[in-house]
Amino acid sequence: MPSTIVVGGFFGDEGKGKIISYLAIKDNPTIVVRGGAGPNAGHTIKDGDKVYKVRMLPSGFLNKNAKVMIGPGVVVNPEVMLKEVKDFDASGRSFLDKNCGIIEEDHRNQDSKGELKEKIGSTGSGTGPANASRAMRTLRLAKDIDSLSEYLVDVPLAVNSALDAGENVIIEGTQGTFLSLWHGTYPFVTSKDVTASGICADVGIGPKRVDEVIVVFKAYVTRVGTGPLENELDNDETSKRGWAEFGTVTGRPRRAADFDFSLAKRSVMLNSASQIAITKLDVRFPECERKTSYDELSDEAKLFIKNIEDELNVPVTLLGTGPTVNDIIDRRK
Ligand code: IMP
Ligand code: MG
């Protein structure tokens, strides 16, 4: 499977970071390339005792043999990117496209007040205003920034050349399907399309070059910020079920609801899912914690997975059973 794209199926924070870092180690891709909006995204990755909070670099950086790249559709905060390159020991193998847009202080200021902050619940990272400037054709690009010069490459060329050579590439989405500017719960959405097609455009690969589309769902739904959430649970019920979580970027509490089959169905359609990953199975079914084979799961957990496969008609191939990268059941052929 030379090219695999991984995207979020609900409202972000499905646990893509963990799935991608597992795949990046297991499938040994030569490139892990990120699309999506910008540093509004936050992935938490646990590797043994180490916890990484990633906002700009692809989550695949744990595999030191892989090059990590940011596609031209992503807006970049140079400070955040350079800090991650240093903190995650990823220098010499981290790259961004020369046409990535640059988030400036003014964009962060606009994003931290008024309608964007109060009504939309934006992360305040400057991502939306930078994308607005890009649409106005006034945004500066990575090639204009001296501190980024040593990291610049032609990302679409690098990715397509790797695929031509038969190498494995992982394409990493951010946010989630219902935060898409086109397909989400507008106006309570992010500033880009973040479905699989949008992510492919962000990194410069065409629709015929994708072999597997993995849509990641959490075993329940969470949403951070404002906007509709069907069957939302109150705080007490959320805590009682053990589903209380906090945002990686903003630290805000996440709102929660039960697994939503109709949203999941639409997500499968919008992304043309060929596989499904379910994360946090152990949070929903504590007896499944850290299991690594399907046979070890409880009957209740197996029934939950079977219902998903029956309803969505797509195989559930990856199951997250704990916080660290190897707490996973891999049912792929
Ligand atoms: P913005 O993308 O920062 O403008 O935020 C717009 C909406 O998308 C807000 O509700 C955010 O909480 C949400 N959002 C943006 N990025 C993420 C993410 O990576 N995970 C979860 N929610 C996000
Ligand atoms: Mg997140």
XYZ file of C-alpha atoms and ligand atoms in Angstrom:
357
model
C 0.000 0.000 0.000
C 2.242 2.806 -1.231
C 0.027 5.738 -0.239
C -2.208 5.841 2.808
C -4.140 8.910 3.871
C -5.393 9.230 7.450
C -8.137 11.728 8.295
C -10.429 12.527 11.207
C -14.023 11.342 10.931
C -15.749 13.550 13.508
C -14.692 16.943 14.962
C -10.945 16.458 15.346
C -9.127 14.955 18.317
C -10.054 11.436 17.251
C -6.558 10.255 18.071
C -5.067 10.511 14.580
C -1.644 11.329 16.033
C -1.394 7.976 17.730
C -2.630 6.027 14.677
C -0.250 7.887 12.367
C 2.753 7.433 14.622
C 2.026 3.705 14.824
C 1.741 3.464 11.010
C 4.879 5.557 10.577
C 6.828 3.016 12.596
C 5.114 -0.144 11.363
C 4.887 0.625 7.621
C 8.204 2.455 7.445
C 7.220 5.167 4.921
C 9.970 7.279 3.384
C 7.784 10.385 3.770
C 5.040 11.411 6.172
C 3.420 14.553 4.792
C 0.903 16.790 6.494
C -2.039 18.645 5.015
C -4.806 20.454 6.918
C -5.289 23.913 8.295
C -2.347 24.997 10.473
C -1.109 25.111 14.074
C -4.729 25.144 15.304
C -4.295 21.355 15.173
C -2.843 19.547 18.138
C -1.858 15.901 18.289
C -0.774 14.235 21.502
C 1.556 11.275 21.061
C 2.743 9.031 23.874
C 5.801 6.899 23.272
C 6.633 4.984 26.443
C 7.015 7.676 29.117
C 7.473 10.456 26.592
C 4.564 12.732 25.674
C 4.779 14.898 22.558
C 2.314 17.646 21.761
C 2.591 18.368 18.054
C 1.037 21.315 16.220
C 3.044 21.813 13.032
C 5.159 18.772 12.205
C 3.537 15.553 11.023
C 2.960 13.043 13.834
C 5.133 10.554 11.934
C 8.364 12.141 13.241
C 8.828 9.250 15.712
C 10.232 7.170 12.857
C 13.657 8.726 12.473
C 14.114 7.171 8.998
C 11.129 9.042 7.600
C 11.255 12.532 6.180
C 8.464 14.689 7.587
C 6.967 17.355 5.334
C 4.326 20.080 5.424
C 2.361 20.582 2.206
C 1.824 23.980 0.530
C -1.839 24.110 1.613
C -0.908 24.411 5.289
C -0.279 27.781 6.966
C 2.786 27.735 9.183
C 3.848 29.519 12.337
C 7.663 29.497 11.872
C 8.359 29.777 15.607
C 6.179 26.769 16.415
C 7.679 24.747 13.584
C 11.318 25.532 14.462
C 10.708 24.727 18.119
C 9.201 21.353 17.234
C 12.097 20.505 14.909
C 14.453 21.137 17.822
C 12.369 19.584 20.620
C 11.540 16.436 18.651
C 15.077 15.915 17.355
C 13.798 16.156 13.786
C 16.364 18.425 12.203
C 17.781 17.290 8.856
C 14.558 15.403 8.060
C 11.879 18.097 8.465
C 10.773 20.099 5.456
C 8.055 22.462 4.348
C 6.937 23.567 0.928
C 8.166 26.909 -0.331
C 4.542 27.936 -0.889
C 3.295 27.324 2.653
C 1.607 30.493 3.919
C 3.036 32.261 6.957
C 1.018 33.224 10.038
C 1.983 36.697 11.313
C 1.332 38.354 14.667
C -1.560 40.321 13.223
C -3.324 37.070 12.260
C -2.960 35.735 15.793
C -4.361 38.990 17.204
C -7.384 38.891 14.903
C -7.990 35.268 15.895
C -7.911 35.923 19.646
C -10.813 38.332 19.901
C -14.254 39.261 18.530
C -16.474 36.912 16.542
C -13.792 34.333 15.776
C -12.987 33.898 19.436
C -16.437 34.393 21.006
C -18.785 32.921 18.425
C -16.712 30.326 16.563
C -14.478 29.392 19.491
C -11.366 29.562 17.331
C -8.096 28.271 18.772
C -6.508 31.736 18.539
C -3.579 30.352 16.522
C -4.016 32.806 13.624
C -4.803 29.990 11.195
C -8.156 31.327 9.945
C -7.040 34.944 9.419
C -3.887 33.723 7.619
C -6.016 31.625 5.272
C -8.199 34.706 4.702
C -5.076 36.697 3.750
C -4.060 33.889 1.432
C -7.426 34.160 -0.322
C -6.811 37.927 -0.587
C -3.398 37.138 -2.155
C -1.574 39.207 0.475
C -0.111 36.424 2.644
C 3.667 36.006 2.774
C 4.953 32.552 1.904
C 7.673 30.345 3.415
C 10.085 31.247 0.589
C 10.003 34.872 1.854
C 11.223 33.926 5.350
C 15.003 33.676 5.954
C 14.788 31.435 9.030
C 12.985 28.766 6.979
C 15.310 28.676 3.964
C 17.160 25.500 4.943
C 13.850 23.602 5.338
C 12.297 24.424 1.973
C 11.556 21.765 -0.608
C 9.086 21.146 -3.427
C 6.766 18.912 -1.381
C 4.425 17.806 -4.218
C 7.448 16.792 -6.324
C 9.066 14.921 -3.420
C 5.854 13.040 -2.590
C 4.991 12.145 -6.189
C 8.580 11.043 -6.893
C 8.529 8.769 -3.831
C 5.270 7.213 -5.078
C 6.750 6.802 -8.588
C 9.625 4.882 -6.988
C 7.155 2.564 -5.204
C 7.955 3.895 -1.750
C 5.409 4.107 1.081
C 4.030 7.545 1.887
C 1.649 8.470 4.697
C -0.519 11.520 4.172
C -1.668 13.018 7.416
C -4.860 14.995 7.820
C -5.686 17.300 10.691
C -8.929 18.406 12.363
C -11.968 16.310 11.443
C -14.531 15.956 8.681
C -17.253 18.037 10.379
C -14.847 20.920 10.944
C -14.449 21.178 7.151
C -15.209 24.603 5.719
C -17.283 22.912 2.968
C -18.721 19.828 4.668
C -18.834 20.732 8.344
C -21.238 22.524 10.657
C -20.662 25.979 9.128
C -19.978 28.559 10.507
C -18.634 26.510 13.430
C -15.802 25.060 11.384
C -12.147 25.590 10.618
C -10.881 27.682 7.704
C -10.165 24.873 5.198
C -11.615 21.705 3.736
C -10.120 18.918 5.854
C -11.681 15.876 4.175
C -9.378 13.416 2.371
C -9.691 15.248 -0.965
C -8.786 18.576 0.628
C -5.797 17.040 2.381
C -4.594 15.555 -0.934
C -4.818 18.982 -2.556
C -2.866 20.466 0.371
C 0.079 18.169 -0.265
C -0.170 18.116 -4.069
C -1.279 14.616 -4.950
C -4.107 13.818 -7.338
C -7.150 11.653 -6.539
C -5.838 8.613 -8.424
C -2.688 8.343 -6.327
C -4.327 7.344 -3.052
C -4.384 3.623 -2.239
C -5.945 3.519 1.235
C -8.133 6.055 3.031
C -8.229 5.453 6.781
C -10.928 7.431 8.575
C -10.314 7.676 12.312
C -13.237 7.711 14.745
C -13.015 7.832 18.486
C -15.223 5.283 20.319
C -17.348 8.301 21.332
C -17.596 11.830 19.907
C -15.965 14.950 21.318
C -16.007 18.535 20.181
C -13.966 21.445 21.497
C -15.278 24.981 21.005
C -18.765 25.951 19.890
C -21.163 24.494 17.322
C -23.772 21.754 17.256
C -23.170 18.397 18.915
C -26.124 15.981 18.686
C -27.028 14.184 21.905
C -24.433 16.090 23.883
C -23.934 14.718 27.393
C -23.826 17.003 30.410
C -20.585 17.366 32.372
C -21.613 14.910 35.068
C -22.511 12.174 32.608
C -19.335 12.837 30.580
C -17.188 12.433 33.698
C -19.149 9.420 34.905
C -18.411 7.643 31.624
C -14.755 8.643 31.850
C -14.987 10.612 28.592
C -13.839 14.014 29.935
C -10.910 15.376 27.884
C -9.094 18.676 27.392
C -7.914 20.311 24.133
C -4.232 19.886 23.188
C -3.844 23.458 21.884
C -6.225 25.442 24.070
C -6.660 23.284 27.202
C -10.428 23.800 26.938
C -12.680 20.968 28.144
C -14.060 18.906 25.278
C -17.788 18.345 24.970
C -18.826 14.706 24.555
C -21.549 12.510 23.041
C -22.011 8.847 22.225
C -20.668 7.352 18.967
C -22.784 8.856 16.186
C -23.534 6.364 13.405
C -25.192 8.852 11.072
C -22.253 11.268 11.258
C -19.888 8.338 10.780
C -21.796 7.182 7.708
C -21.572 10.607 6.132
C -17.903 10.785 6.965
C -17.266 7.459 5.238
C -19.025 8.872 2.165
C -17.247 12.235 2.147
C -13.803 10.672 2.527
C -14.325 7.449 0.499
C -13.050 5.462 3.470
C -11.450 2.125 2.649
C -10.600 1.356 6.297
C -11.735 2.601 9.688
C -9.635 3.095 12.803
C -11.385 3.252 16.185
C -9.452 4.890 19.004
C -9.938 4.905 22.766
C -11.685 1.561 22.769
C -10.184 1.102 26.245
C -11.891 4.278 27.471
C -15.253 2.908 26.414
C -14.472 -0.684 27.423
C -11.850 -0.581 30.224
C -11.346 -4.355 30.098
C -9.807 -3.877 26.626
C -6.937 -1.762 27.909
C -3.596 -2.455 26.210
C -4.873 -5.489 24.325
C -2.999 -6.191 21.111
C -5.127 -8.911 19.537
C -8.778 -8.887 18.555
C -9.443 -12.267 20.180
C -8.632 -10.795 23.589
C -11.424 -8.198 23.384
C -14.609 -8.562 25.418
C -17.804 -9.658 23.676
C -19.270 -6.224 24.268
C -16.349 -4.506 22.537
C -16.470 -6.989 19.641
C -20.188 -6.294 19.215
C -19.512 -2.544 19.138
C -16.939 -3.064 16.355
C -19.228 -5.425 14.451
C -22.075 -2.894 14.578
C -19.772 -0.261 13.128
C -18.680 -2.575 10.313
C -22.282 -3.606 9.575
C -23.616 -0.052 9.603
C -20.768 1.566 7.680
C -19.808 -1.303 5.416
C -16.097 -0.613 5.820
C -13.644 -2.841 7.713
C -12.403 -1.652 11.086
C -8.710 -2.438 10.736
C -7.024 -0.540 13.567
C -8.160 -0.356 17.190
C -6.584 1.894 19.793
C -6.531 0.228 23.212
C -4.382 2.605 25.245
C -2.467 5.846 25.110
C 0.920 4.702 23.860
C 1.847 4.054 20.244
C 1.909 0.262 20.589
C -1.416 -0.068 22.412
C -3.081 -1.054 19.188
C -4.743 -3.973 17.418
C -3.744 -4.139 13.758
C -6.164 -6.270 11.712
C -4.834 -5.218 8.294
C -3.898 -8.029 5.926
P -9.945 27.626 14.213
O -9.634 26.561 13.215
O -8.818 27.868 15.178
O -10.442 28.888 13.575
O -11.154 27.110 15.097
C -12.431 26.896 14.525
C -13.154 25.730 15.206
O -12.480 24.509 14.909
C -13.180 25.802 16.744
O -14.374 25.198 17.204
C -11.977 24.953 17.151
O -12.125 24.447 18.449
C -12.043 23.871 16.105
N -10.728 23.263 15.814
C -9.755 23.749 15.016
N -8.724 22.890 14.955
C -9.050 21.838 15.724
C -8.402 20.599 16.040
O -7.305 20.282 15.575
N -9.072 19.764 16.868
C -10.294 20.065 17.359
N -10.947 21.192 17.091
C -10.330 22.074 16.276
Mg -6.203 17.510 18.517
